[in-house]
Every structure is written in structure tokens, then in C-alpha cells.
Coordinates of C-alpha atoms and ligand atoms in Angstrom, one line a residue:
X22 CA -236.0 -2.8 -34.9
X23 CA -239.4 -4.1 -36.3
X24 CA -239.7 -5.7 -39.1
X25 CA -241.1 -3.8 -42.1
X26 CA -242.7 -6.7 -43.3
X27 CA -244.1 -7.8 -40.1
X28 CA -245.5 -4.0 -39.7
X29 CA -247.0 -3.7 -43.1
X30 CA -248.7 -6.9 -42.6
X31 CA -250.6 -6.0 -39.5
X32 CA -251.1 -2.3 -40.8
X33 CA -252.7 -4.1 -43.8
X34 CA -254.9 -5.9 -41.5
X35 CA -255.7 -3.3 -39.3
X36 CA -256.8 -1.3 -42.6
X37 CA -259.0 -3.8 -43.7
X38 CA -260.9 -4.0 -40.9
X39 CA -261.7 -0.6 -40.4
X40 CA -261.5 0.7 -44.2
X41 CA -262.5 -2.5 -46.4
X42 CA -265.3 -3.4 -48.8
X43 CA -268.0 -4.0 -46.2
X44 CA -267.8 -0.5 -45.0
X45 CA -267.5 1.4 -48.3
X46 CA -270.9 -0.8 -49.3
X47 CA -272.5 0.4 -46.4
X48 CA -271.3 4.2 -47.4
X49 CA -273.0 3.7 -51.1
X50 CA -276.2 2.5 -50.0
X51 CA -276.1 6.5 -48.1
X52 CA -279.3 8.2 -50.3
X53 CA -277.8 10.6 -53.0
X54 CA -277.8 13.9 -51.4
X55 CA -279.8 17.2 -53.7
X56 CA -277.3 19.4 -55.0
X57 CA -277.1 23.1 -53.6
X58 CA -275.7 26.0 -54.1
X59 CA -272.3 26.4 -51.8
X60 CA -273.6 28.6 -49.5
X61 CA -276.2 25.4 -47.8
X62 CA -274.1 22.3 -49.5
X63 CA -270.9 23.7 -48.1
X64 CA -271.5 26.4 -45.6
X65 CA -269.1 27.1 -42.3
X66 CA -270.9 27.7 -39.1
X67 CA -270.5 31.6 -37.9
X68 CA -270.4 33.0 -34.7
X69 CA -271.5 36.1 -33.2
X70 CA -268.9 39.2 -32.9
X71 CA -270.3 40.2 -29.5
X72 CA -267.6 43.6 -29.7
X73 CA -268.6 46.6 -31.6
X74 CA -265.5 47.9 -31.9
X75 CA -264.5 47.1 -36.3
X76 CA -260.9 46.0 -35.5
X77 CA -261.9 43.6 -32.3
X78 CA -263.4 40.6 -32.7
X79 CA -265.1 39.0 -29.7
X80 CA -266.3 35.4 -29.6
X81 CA -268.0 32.5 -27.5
X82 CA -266.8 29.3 -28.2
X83 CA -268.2 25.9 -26.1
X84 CA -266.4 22.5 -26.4
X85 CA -269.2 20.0 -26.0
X86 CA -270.5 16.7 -27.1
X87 CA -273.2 16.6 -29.7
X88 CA -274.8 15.0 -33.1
X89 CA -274.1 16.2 -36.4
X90 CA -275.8 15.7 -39.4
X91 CA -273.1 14.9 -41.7
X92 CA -275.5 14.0 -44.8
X93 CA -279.1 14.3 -45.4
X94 CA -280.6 11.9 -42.4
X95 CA -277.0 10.9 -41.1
X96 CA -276.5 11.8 -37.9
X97 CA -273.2 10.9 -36.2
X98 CA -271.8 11.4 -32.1
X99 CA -269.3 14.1 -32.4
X100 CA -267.5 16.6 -30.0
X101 CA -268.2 20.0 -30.9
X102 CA -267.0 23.8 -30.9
X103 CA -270.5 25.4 -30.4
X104 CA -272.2 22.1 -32.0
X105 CA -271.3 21.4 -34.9
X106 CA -268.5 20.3 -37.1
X107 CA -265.9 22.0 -37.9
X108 CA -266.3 24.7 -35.2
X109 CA -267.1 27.9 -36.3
X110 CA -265.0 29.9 -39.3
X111 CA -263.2 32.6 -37.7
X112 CA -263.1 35.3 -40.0
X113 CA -260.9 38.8 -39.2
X114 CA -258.4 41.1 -41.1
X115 CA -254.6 41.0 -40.3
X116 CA -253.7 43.3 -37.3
X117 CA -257.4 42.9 -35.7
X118 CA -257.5 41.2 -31.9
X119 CA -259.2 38.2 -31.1
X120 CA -261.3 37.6 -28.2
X121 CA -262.3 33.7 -27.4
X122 CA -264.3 32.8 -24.4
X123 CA -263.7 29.5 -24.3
X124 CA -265.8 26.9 -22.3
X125 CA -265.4 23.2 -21.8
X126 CA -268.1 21.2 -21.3
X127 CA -266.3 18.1 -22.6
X128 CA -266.2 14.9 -19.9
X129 CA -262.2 15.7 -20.4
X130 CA -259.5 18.5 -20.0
X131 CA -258.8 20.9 -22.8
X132 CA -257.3 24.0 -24.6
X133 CA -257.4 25.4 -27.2
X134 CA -254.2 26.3 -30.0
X135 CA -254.2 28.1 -32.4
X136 CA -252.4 26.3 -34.8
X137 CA -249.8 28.8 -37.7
X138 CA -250.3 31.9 -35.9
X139 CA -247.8 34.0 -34.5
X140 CA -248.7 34.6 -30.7
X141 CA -247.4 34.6 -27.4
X142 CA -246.4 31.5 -25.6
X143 CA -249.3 32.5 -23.5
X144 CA -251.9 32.6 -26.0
X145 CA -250.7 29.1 -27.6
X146 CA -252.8 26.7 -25.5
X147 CA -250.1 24.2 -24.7
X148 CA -250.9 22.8 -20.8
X149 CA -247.6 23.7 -18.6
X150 CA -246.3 26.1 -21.6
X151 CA -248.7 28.3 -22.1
X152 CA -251.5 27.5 -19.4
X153 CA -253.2 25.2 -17.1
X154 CA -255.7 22.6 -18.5
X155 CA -259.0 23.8 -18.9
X156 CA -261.2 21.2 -16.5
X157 CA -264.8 20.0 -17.3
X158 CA -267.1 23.4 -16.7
X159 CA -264.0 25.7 -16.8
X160 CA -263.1 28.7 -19.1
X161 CA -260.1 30.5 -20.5
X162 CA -260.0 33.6 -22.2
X163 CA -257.8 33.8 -25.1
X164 CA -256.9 37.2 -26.4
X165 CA -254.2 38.4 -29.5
X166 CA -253.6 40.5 -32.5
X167 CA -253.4 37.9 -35.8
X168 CA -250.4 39.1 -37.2
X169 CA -250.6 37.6 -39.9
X170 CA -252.6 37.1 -43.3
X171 CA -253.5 33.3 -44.1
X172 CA -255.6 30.3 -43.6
X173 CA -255.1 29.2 -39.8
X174 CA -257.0 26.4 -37.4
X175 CA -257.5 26.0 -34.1
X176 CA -257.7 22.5 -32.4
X177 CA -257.2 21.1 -28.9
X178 CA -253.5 20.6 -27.1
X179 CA -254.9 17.8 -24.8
X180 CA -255.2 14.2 -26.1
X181 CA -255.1 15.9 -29.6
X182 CA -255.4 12.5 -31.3
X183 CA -258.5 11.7 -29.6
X184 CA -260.1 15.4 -29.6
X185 CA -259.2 16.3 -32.5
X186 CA -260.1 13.2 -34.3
X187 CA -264.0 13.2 -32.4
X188 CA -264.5 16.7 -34.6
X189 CA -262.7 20.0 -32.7
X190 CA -261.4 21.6 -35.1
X191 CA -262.6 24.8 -37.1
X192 CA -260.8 27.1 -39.8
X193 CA -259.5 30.9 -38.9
X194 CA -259.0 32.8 -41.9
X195 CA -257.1 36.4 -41.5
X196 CA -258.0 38.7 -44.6
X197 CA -255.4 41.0 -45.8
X198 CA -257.3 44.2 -47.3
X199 CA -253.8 45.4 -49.2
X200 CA -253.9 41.7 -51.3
X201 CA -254.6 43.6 -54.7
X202 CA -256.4 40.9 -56.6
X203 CA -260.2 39.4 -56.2
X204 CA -262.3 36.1 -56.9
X205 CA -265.4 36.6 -55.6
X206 CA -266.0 33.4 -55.4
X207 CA -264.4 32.2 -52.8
X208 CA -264.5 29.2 -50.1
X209 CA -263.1 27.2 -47.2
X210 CA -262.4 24.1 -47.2
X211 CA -261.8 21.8 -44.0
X212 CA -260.8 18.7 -45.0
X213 CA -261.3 15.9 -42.2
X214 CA -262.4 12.2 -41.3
X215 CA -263.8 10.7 -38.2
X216 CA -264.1 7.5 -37.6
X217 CA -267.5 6.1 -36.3
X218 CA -268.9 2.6 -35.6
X219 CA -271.9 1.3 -37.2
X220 CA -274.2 2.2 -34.7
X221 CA -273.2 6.4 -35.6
X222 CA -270.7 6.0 -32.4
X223 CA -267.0 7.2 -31.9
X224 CA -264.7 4.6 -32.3
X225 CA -262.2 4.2 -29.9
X226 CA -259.0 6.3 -30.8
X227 CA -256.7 3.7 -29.4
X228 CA -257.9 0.8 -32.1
X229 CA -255.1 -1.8 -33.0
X230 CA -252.8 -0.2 -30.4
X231 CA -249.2 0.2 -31.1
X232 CA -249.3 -0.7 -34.7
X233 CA -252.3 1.5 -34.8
X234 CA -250.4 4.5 -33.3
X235 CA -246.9 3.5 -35.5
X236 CA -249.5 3.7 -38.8
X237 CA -251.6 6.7 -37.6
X238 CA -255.0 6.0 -37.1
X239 CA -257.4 7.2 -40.0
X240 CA -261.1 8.0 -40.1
X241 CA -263.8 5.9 -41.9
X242 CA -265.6 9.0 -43.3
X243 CA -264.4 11.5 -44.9
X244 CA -265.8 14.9 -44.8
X245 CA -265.5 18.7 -46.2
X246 CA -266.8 20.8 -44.0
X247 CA -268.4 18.7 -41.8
X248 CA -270.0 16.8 -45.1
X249 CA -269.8 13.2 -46.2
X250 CA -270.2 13.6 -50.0
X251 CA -271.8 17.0 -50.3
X252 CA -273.6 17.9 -53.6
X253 CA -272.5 21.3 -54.3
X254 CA -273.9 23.6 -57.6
X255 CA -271.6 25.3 -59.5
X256 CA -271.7 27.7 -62.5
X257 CA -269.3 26.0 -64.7
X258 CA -266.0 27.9 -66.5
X259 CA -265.9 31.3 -63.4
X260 CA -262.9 31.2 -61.5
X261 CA -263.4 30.1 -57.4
X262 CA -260.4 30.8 -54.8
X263 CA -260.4 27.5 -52.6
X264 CA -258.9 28.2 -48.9
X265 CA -258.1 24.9 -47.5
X266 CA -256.9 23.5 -44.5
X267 CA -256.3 19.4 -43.7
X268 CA -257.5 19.2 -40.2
X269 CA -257.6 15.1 -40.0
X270 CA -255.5 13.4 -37.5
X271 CA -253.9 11.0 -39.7
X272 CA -254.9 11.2 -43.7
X273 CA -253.1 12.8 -45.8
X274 CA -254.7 14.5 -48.7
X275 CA -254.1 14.4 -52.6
X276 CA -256.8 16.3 -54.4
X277 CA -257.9 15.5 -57.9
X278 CA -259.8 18.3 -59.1
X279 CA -261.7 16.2 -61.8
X280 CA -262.6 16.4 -65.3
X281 CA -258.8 17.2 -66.4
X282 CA -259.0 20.6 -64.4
X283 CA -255.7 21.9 -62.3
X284 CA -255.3 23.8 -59.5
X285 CA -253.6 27.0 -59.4
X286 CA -251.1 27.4 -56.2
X287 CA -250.7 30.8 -55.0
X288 CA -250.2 30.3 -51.2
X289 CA -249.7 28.0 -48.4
X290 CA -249.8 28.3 -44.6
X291 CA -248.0 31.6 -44.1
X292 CA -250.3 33.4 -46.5
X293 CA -249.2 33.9 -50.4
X294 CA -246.8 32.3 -51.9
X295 CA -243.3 33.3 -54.2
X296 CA -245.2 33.2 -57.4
X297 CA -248.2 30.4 -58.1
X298 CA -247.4 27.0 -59.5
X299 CA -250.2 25.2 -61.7
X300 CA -249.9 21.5 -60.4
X301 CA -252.4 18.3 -61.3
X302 CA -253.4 17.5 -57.5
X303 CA -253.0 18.9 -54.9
X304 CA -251.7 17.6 -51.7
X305 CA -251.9 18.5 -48.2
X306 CA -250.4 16.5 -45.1
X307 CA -252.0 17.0 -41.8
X308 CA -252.0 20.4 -40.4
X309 CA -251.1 21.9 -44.3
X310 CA -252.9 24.6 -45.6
X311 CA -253.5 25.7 -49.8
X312 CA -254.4 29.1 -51.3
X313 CA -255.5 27.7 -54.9
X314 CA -257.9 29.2 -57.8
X315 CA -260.0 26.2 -59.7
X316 CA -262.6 26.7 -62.2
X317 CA -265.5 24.1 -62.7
X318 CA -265.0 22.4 -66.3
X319 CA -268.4 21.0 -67.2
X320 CA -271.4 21.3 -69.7
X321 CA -274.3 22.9 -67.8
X322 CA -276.1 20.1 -65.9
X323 CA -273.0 17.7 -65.9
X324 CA -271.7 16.8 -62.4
X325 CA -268.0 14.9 -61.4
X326 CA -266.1 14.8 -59.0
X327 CA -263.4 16.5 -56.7
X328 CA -261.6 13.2 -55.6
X329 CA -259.4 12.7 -52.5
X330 CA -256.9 10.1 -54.0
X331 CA -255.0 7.5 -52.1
X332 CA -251.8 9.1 -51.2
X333 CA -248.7 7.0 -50.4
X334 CA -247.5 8.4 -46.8
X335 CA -245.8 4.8 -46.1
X336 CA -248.2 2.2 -47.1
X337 CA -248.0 1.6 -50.5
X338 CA -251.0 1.2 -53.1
X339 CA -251.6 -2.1 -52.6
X340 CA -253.7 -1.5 -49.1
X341 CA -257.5 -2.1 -48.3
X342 CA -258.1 1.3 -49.6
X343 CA -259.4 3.4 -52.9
X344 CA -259.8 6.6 -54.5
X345 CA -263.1 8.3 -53.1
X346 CA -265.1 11.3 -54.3
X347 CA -264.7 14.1 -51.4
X348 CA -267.3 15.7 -53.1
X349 CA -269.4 16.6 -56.4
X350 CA -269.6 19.2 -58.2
X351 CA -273.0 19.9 -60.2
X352 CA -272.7 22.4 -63.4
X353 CA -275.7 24.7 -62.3
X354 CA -277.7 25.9 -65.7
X355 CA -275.8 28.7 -66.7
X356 CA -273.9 28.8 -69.8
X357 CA -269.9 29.2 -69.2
X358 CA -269.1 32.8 -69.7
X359 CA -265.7 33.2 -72.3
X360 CA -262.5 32.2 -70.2
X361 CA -260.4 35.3 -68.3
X362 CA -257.0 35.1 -67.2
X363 CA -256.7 34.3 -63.6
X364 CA -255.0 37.2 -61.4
X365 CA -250.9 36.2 -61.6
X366 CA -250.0 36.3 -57.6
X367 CA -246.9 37.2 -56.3
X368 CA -245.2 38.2 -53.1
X369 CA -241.8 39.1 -52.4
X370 CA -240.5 36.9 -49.8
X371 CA -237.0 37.5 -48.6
X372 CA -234.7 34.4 -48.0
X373 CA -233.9 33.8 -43.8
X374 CA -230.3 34.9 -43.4
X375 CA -228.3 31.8 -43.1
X376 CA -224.8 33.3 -41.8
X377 CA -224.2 32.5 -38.3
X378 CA -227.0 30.2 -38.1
X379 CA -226.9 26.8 -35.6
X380 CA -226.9 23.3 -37.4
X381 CA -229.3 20.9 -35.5
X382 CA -230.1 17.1 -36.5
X383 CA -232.8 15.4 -35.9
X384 CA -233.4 11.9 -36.4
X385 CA -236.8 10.3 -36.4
X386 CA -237.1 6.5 -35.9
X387 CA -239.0 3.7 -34.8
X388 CA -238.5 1.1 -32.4
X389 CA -240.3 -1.8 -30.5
X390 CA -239.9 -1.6 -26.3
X391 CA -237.9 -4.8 -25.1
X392 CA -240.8 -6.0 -22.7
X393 CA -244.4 -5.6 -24.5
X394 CA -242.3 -5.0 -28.3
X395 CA -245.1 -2.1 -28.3
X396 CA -244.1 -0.4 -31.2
X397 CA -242.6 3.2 -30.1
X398 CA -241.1 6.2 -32.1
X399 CA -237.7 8.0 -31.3
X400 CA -236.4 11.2 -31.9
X401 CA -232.9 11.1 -32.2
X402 CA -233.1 7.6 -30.8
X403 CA -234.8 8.6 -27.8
X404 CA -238.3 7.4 -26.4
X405 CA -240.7 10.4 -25.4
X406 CA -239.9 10.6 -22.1
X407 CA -236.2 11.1 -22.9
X408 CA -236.3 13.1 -25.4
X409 CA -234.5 16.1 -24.3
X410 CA -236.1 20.0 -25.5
X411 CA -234.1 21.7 -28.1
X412 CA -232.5 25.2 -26.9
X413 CA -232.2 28.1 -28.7
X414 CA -231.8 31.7 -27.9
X415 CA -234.0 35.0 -28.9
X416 CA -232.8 36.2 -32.2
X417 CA -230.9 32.8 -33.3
X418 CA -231.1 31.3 -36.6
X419 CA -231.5 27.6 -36.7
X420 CA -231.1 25.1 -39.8
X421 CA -232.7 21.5 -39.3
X422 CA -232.1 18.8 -40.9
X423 CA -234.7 16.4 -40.2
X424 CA -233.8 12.8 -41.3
X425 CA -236.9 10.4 -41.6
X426 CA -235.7 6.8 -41.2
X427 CA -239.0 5.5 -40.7
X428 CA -241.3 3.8 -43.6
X429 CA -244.5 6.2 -42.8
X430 CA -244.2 10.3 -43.8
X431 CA -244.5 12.9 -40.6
X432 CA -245.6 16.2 -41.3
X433 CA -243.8 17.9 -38.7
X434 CA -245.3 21.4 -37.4
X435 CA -243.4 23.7 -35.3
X436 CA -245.5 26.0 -33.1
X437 CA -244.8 29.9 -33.2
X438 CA -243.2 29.8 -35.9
X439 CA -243.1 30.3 -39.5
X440 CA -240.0 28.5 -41.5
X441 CA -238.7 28.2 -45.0
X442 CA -238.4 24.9 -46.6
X443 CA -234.0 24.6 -48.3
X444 CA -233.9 22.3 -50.7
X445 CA -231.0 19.6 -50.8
X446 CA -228.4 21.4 -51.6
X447 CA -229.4 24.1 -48.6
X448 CA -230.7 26.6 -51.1
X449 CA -234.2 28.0 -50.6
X450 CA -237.5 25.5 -52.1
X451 CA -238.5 27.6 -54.6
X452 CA -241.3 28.5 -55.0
X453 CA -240.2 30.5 -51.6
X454 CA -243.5 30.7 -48.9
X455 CA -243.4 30.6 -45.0
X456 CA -244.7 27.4 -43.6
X457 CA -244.9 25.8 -40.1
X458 CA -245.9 22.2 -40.9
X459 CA -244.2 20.2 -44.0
X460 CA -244.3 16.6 -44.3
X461 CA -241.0 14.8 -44.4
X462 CA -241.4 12.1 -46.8
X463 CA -240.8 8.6 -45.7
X464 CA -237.0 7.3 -45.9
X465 CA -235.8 10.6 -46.7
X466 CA -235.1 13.9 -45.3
X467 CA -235.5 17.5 -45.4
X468 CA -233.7 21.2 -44.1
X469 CA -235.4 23.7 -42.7
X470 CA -234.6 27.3 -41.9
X471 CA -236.3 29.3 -38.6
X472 CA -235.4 32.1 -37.5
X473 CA -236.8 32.8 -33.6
X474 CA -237.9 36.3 -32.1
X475 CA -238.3 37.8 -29.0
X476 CA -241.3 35.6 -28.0
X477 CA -239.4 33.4 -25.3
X478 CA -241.4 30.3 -24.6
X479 CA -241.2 26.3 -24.9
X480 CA -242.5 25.6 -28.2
X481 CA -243.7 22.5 -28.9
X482 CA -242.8 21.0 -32.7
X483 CA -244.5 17.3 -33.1
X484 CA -245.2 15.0 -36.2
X485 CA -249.3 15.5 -36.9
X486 CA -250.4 12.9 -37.2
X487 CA -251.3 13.3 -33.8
X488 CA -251.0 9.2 -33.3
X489 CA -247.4 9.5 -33.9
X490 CA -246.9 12.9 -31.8
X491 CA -248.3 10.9 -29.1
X492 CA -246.5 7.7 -29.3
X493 CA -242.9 9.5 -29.5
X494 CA -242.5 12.3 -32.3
X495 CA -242.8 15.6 -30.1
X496 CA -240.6 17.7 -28.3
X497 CA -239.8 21.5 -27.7
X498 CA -237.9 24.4 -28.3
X499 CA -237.1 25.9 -25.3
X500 CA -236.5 29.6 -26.3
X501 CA -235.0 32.0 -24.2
X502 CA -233.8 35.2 -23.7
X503 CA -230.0 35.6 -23.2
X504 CA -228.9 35.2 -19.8
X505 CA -232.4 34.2 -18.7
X506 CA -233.8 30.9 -17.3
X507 CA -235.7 28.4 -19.4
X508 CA -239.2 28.2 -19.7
X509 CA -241.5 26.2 -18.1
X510 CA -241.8 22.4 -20.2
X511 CA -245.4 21.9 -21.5
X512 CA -246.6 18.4 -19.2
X513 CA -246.7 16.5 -22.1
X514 CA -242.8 16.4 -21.6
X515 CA -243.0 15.5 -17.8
X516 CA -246.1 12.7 -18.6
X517 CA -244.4 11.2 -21.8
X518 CA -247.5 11.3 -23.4
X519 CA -250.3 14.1 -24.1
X520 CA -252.2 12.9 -21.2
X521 CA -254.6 15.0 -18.9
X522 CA -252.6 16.2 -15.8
X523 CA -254.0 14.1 -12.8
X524 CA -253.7 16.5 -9.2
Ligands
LIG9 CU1 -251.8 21.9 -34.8 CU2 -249.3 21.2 -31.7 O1 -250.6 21.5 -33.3
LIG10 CU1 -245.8 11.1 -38.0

């Protein structure tokens, strides 16, 4: 076993040299950026519906390398879903089908997942699973019904650390028109960093190598949709509905809201939540989505703001590292108007059935190989290549108990699949709400309840922070029907890492 102090030390390293005081002086020498209203501080990119049928929605979307402004005259190398960063919001109502011609014109193999939602093994771009690789200058169609209301993503499924760290990644949001309750204010948020050189260049994703993957690598910049340190003009005191998703490779999130505001929870990934919980930050692991109403507290003409704090996922508070301001928040002119009651949210979610269900353990570890002492993680004391897929049958219920021995968190995500989170005592984690990635703190553990339909398939479930997924914290669950043959392993399985298949 490594030591923990030996690992901390070089993590501490490692994070000074890519995180310290000489790069956050170069970040505050950046020109102060105008405030705007959220519409040009904050916008999405949109794409075209090219269908005219109302419940289809029919899309182009090309992988490619490009530069993206990421503050006024900042221009950084990127890789791209139709050019910029994030990729385009993909906006439809539950029940509507989604049509994605997707092209890659990336030097390297992709796919495309489409991470939360509910669709056939087919549709869930994992190479081997669910398709072949698509090469440099090839396409795949994908095409399902969202089944679903939430805030979903959609990222690559080859060399997802690297991909998905240069920038592809965009937010899918599925509208459900019965929801009751409006804010018309309301916004995405895609939470990210990338890390770039000096020169505006990617860094390479395989910096400080195995103690680099055991930590997780983390950008140097942090962005909101697409923007380092956007100005964005608010009225002060009217209610906004934040959608976000955390679509960084490593960092975990912890929100501040600023100026003694709180958020208001009323969902999570699987759409609304039990009932809505009012918390002082708000944090989101990799992967994580939040449903939360915030209203601006300032006088008119006052600015603050909206901090991502340093959250402890392993390393302490004592690292190279600080609070930062994700972005600010400028009172626009108007007055506040008098305070209203924010809409009280509920949704009645019934608890998975536990009788008859299959116990399965899961232990995840970390290790150093005998020859290069490489730091490696294990599941269940198993290097990735060993690891064997997890079985389960269509209609079983499964309970797993995930046990974290390692000293960095993993937010684990199943693919497919909603779950509910039980609480120590096996009892559903109330406030009750379907999820599909939950962090597993450090040094502890934590039960989960799934419950799998007829969508046979080998679903991947993997730690993401796509370092660690990579380096040993990913397997499947190889669902079949009864009396049928397994499916087909994704090639991650068969390569021991989430490497391009070579022909
Ligand atoms: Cu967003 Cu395999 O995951
Ligand atoms: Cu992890």
C-alpha cells in the first residue's frame, strides 16, 4: 500500500505547480470583463432543429478542434462540439425524440454518451457496448425518446479524461410541461475547468503521471459556461431557477452563493426532488446535477461574488489552492421589487422495493504495481484488467454497498440507470430523489438501491473523475435477460484502459 504521507506530499507538489501563486497572478492581471445582462455574459450556444415535426428534435453536432474565447481577448485551444465550449444546450420536452448527427473531426476516435438518461444500450455511446468507435471523418447517428425530465450532459466515452477535459461537453435539458410552478428567470449552468499552458495550449492530460491519475487531474481555469470570470447583470431581490451540471473531469464543486444568500434545492439529476432543502453551499461532484432557486441580494449597482470554494475530496485545506470567484454578479439599476415566497416543490417519489433484492459489495482501493510502484486503483482488490463485470438479471433489485477505503472521494455514476441513495441504516436518504452519480466520501461508504429493467446491456458504472475511471475505478453491469447470453463487454474491459481500439 502507498503511503498516505508519501502521496499527499507529491499531490501537494504536483498542485503547486500547476495551481500555485504564480498562475493565479497571471489570472488577475486578466482585464476586468463589462458586465452584461445573462443572455451575452452567460449565454449557451444553440443549434438548429433541422425537423419540423414539434415533438422531434433533429440536430448536427461536429467534434472538432478550435479556439475559444473564454474572456474578453482570451483566446484558448479547445476541442469543440460545433466550436465552442460547452457544446451546444440541448433543449426538448420529456417524451420528444432526439436526433444527433454526430461527426468527428477530432485527430482521435470518439462517441458520444449521453450521460443520466434512460436509453438503450445502443444509444449509450460506450465502444464495444453500445457501438463501434467513431474514427477521424466518421459519423454516427444517435436517435431516442428522453424519457425523462431533468438536467442531462452528453460527453465523450473514449479517453474521457482527455476529451472531456480539452472542452466536449454540453448540457441537455428535458422540460417537463406538467411541472406546475414557474421562474421565469431561469439558467444553465456548466460548471467546468480546463487546463492550459501559458502559451493558451492544452496541457498534457497525463501531467505528474500516476500520482496525477491517483489525485485526479484538475484544470487551471475555471469556467461557467465556457467563461473565466464572467460579469453577469442582475436585477437584485427576483427569484432565478439555476440548472446546473458539473461537467469537469476532476474538481469538485462547492458553491457559495455570496452576500449571505442560500440556495434553495428542489431537484437533482433525475429531475425534482422529495421536497426542497435550503442549504448554505451547494455542492456538486463530477457528473452531479442541481435544480436550485437563488435570488441576487444587493443594493442596485453593488456587485459580489458566486464563489466556487475549495472543497475537501481527499486533500485537505492546507494545499496550494484558494477560494475563487466563479463569477460576479452585478445589481443592474432596478430597485428590488417586495420579496415573494418562492413556489414550495414537491414530488412524490416512491421508495425501490427492497424485498428480494441482491446484496453486492464493492470495495474501492488503491495500490502501487510491484515493478514501476505506479500508483493503481482496485475494485474489490482487483486492477482494471481483472476486475470482473457485475451480473444481474432484467427486473432484479440490487443494493450496493460501496466501501471507499481510499483517502480521495469518487463520485461513482452508473450508466442507464437511475438509483436511490439508503442511508446507513438502509433506509431511504431523505430528501428521496433519483440519481445516477453520488460521490462516496473518502474513508467511508455508502448504499445504494437500483432497480434494472428490461434494457439488457453491459452498463458501464466508473468513479468520474475520469483520471481515476481510467486508472482502475470502472467496470460493468452485465444485464441480461433470463436464460439469455451476456452482452457484449465495452473494449475498455478487454484494453484495461479507455484507450482507442487499434485494428
Ligand atoms: Cu458521464 Cu461513463 O459517464
Ligand atoms: Cu474517483
Amino acid at each position: 500500500m502507498p503511503s498516505p504521507i508519501r502521496l499527499r506530499l507529491v499531490l501537494t507538489l504536483l498542485l503547486a505547480a500547476t495551481t500555485g501563486p504564480g498562475h493565479l497572478a497571471a489570472q488577475q492581471q486578466a482585464p476586468i470583463a463589462p458586465a452584461q445582462d445573462w443572455a451575452h455574459a452567460m449565454a449557451l450556444p444553440t443549434v438548429e432543429d433541422t425537423n419540423p415535426d414539434p415533438k422531434v428534435l433533429e440536430i448536427n453536432l461536429t467534434a472538432r478542434v478550435g479556439q475559444v474565447e473564454i474572456s474578453p481577448g482570451r483566446s484558448i485551444e479547445a476541442w469543440t462540439y460545433n466550436g465552442g465550449i460547452p457544446g451546444p444546450l440541448i433543449r426538448l420536452k420529456v417524451g420528444d425524440r432526439l436526433v444527433v448527427h454526430f461527426r468527428n473531426e477530432l485527430p482521435m476516435a470518439s462517441t458520444v454518451h449521453w450521460h443520466g438518461l434512460q436509453v438503450p444500450i445502443q444509444m449509450d455511446g460506450v465502444p464495444g457496448a453500445s457501438q463501434p468507435e467513431v474514427p477521424t471523418g466518421g459519423t454516427f447517428t444517435y436517435d431516442f425518446v428522453v424519457p425523462d425530465a431533468g438536467l442531462f450532459w452528453y460527453h465523450p466515452h473514449v479517453m474521457s479524461a482527455a476529451q472531456v477535459g480539452y472542452g466536449l461537453y454540453g448540457a441537455l435539458l428535458v422540460d417537463d410541461p406538467a411541472e406546475g410552478f414557474s421562474i421565469p428567470d431561469e439558467h444553465v449552468l456548466v460548471l467546468s475547468d480546463i487546463d492550459v499552458t501559458d502559451k493558451g495550449t492544452l496541457e498534457d492530460p497525463e501531467t505528474g503521471g500516476s500520482a496525477g491519475m491517483a489525485f485526479g487531474r484538475e484544470g487551471n481555469v475555471l469556467l461557467v459556461n465556457g467563461r473565466n470570470h464572467p460579469r453577469v447583470s442582475v436585477p437584485t431581490g427576483v427569484p432565478q431557477r439555476w440548472r446546473v451540471v458539473n461537467t469537469a473531469k476532476s474538481r469538485y464543486f462547492e458553491l457559495d452563493g455570496g452576500k449571505g444568500t442560500r440556495f434553495t434545492k428542489i431537484g437533482g439529476d433525475g429531475g425534482l426532488q422529495e421536497y426542497s432543502e435550503s442549504l448554505d453551499y451547494l455542492v456538486l461532484a463530477p457528473g452531479e446535477r442541481a435544480d436550485v432557486f437563488y435570488v441576487p441580494n444587493g443594493a442596485p449597482g453593488t456587485e459580489y461574488g458566486v464563489i466556487a470554494r475549495l472543497f475537501d475530496r481527499g486533500y485537505g485545506s492546507t494545499e496550494a489552492r484558494q477560494n475563487e470567484a466563479l463569477f460576479t454578479l452585478v445589481m443592474d439599476g432596478t430597485p428590488a421589487p417586495a420579496p415573494v415566497a418562492l413556489p414550495t416543490v414537491t414530488r412524490a417519489i416512491a421508495p425501490v422495493a427492497q424485498a428480494g433484492a441482491t446484496q453486492v459489495a464493492m470495495e474501492f482501493g488503491i495500490a502501487q504495481t510491484s515493478d514501476t510502484k505506479a500508483f493503481i486503483y482496485t475494485i474489490n482488490g482487483k486492477p482494471l484488467a481483472e476486475i470482473p463485470a457485475l451480473p444481474a438479471t432484467v427486473g432484479e433489485t440490487q443494493i450496493w454497498t460501496v466501501n471507499n477505503t481510499t483517502p480521495w472521494s469518487h463520485p461513482l455514476h452508473l450508466h442507464g440507470f437511475f438509483f436511490q441513495v439508503l442511508d446507513k441504516n438502509g433506509q431511504p436518504k431523505r430528501p428521496m430523489q433519483w440519481k445516477d452519480t453520488v460521490s462516496i466520501p473518502y474513508k467511508d461508504s455508502l448504499k445504494l438501491i437500483v432497480k434494472f429493467d428490461d434494457r439488457p446491456g453491459a452498463w458501464m458504472y466508473h468513479c468520474h473523475i475520469l483520471d481515476h475511471a481510467e486508472g482502475g475505478l470502472m467496470s460493468s453491469v452485465l444485464l441480461s435477460r433470463p436464460g439469455e447470453a451476456p452482452p457484449p463487454l465495452p473494449s475498455e474491459h478487454a484494453h484495461g484502459h479507455d484507450a482507442p481500439q487499434t485494428k
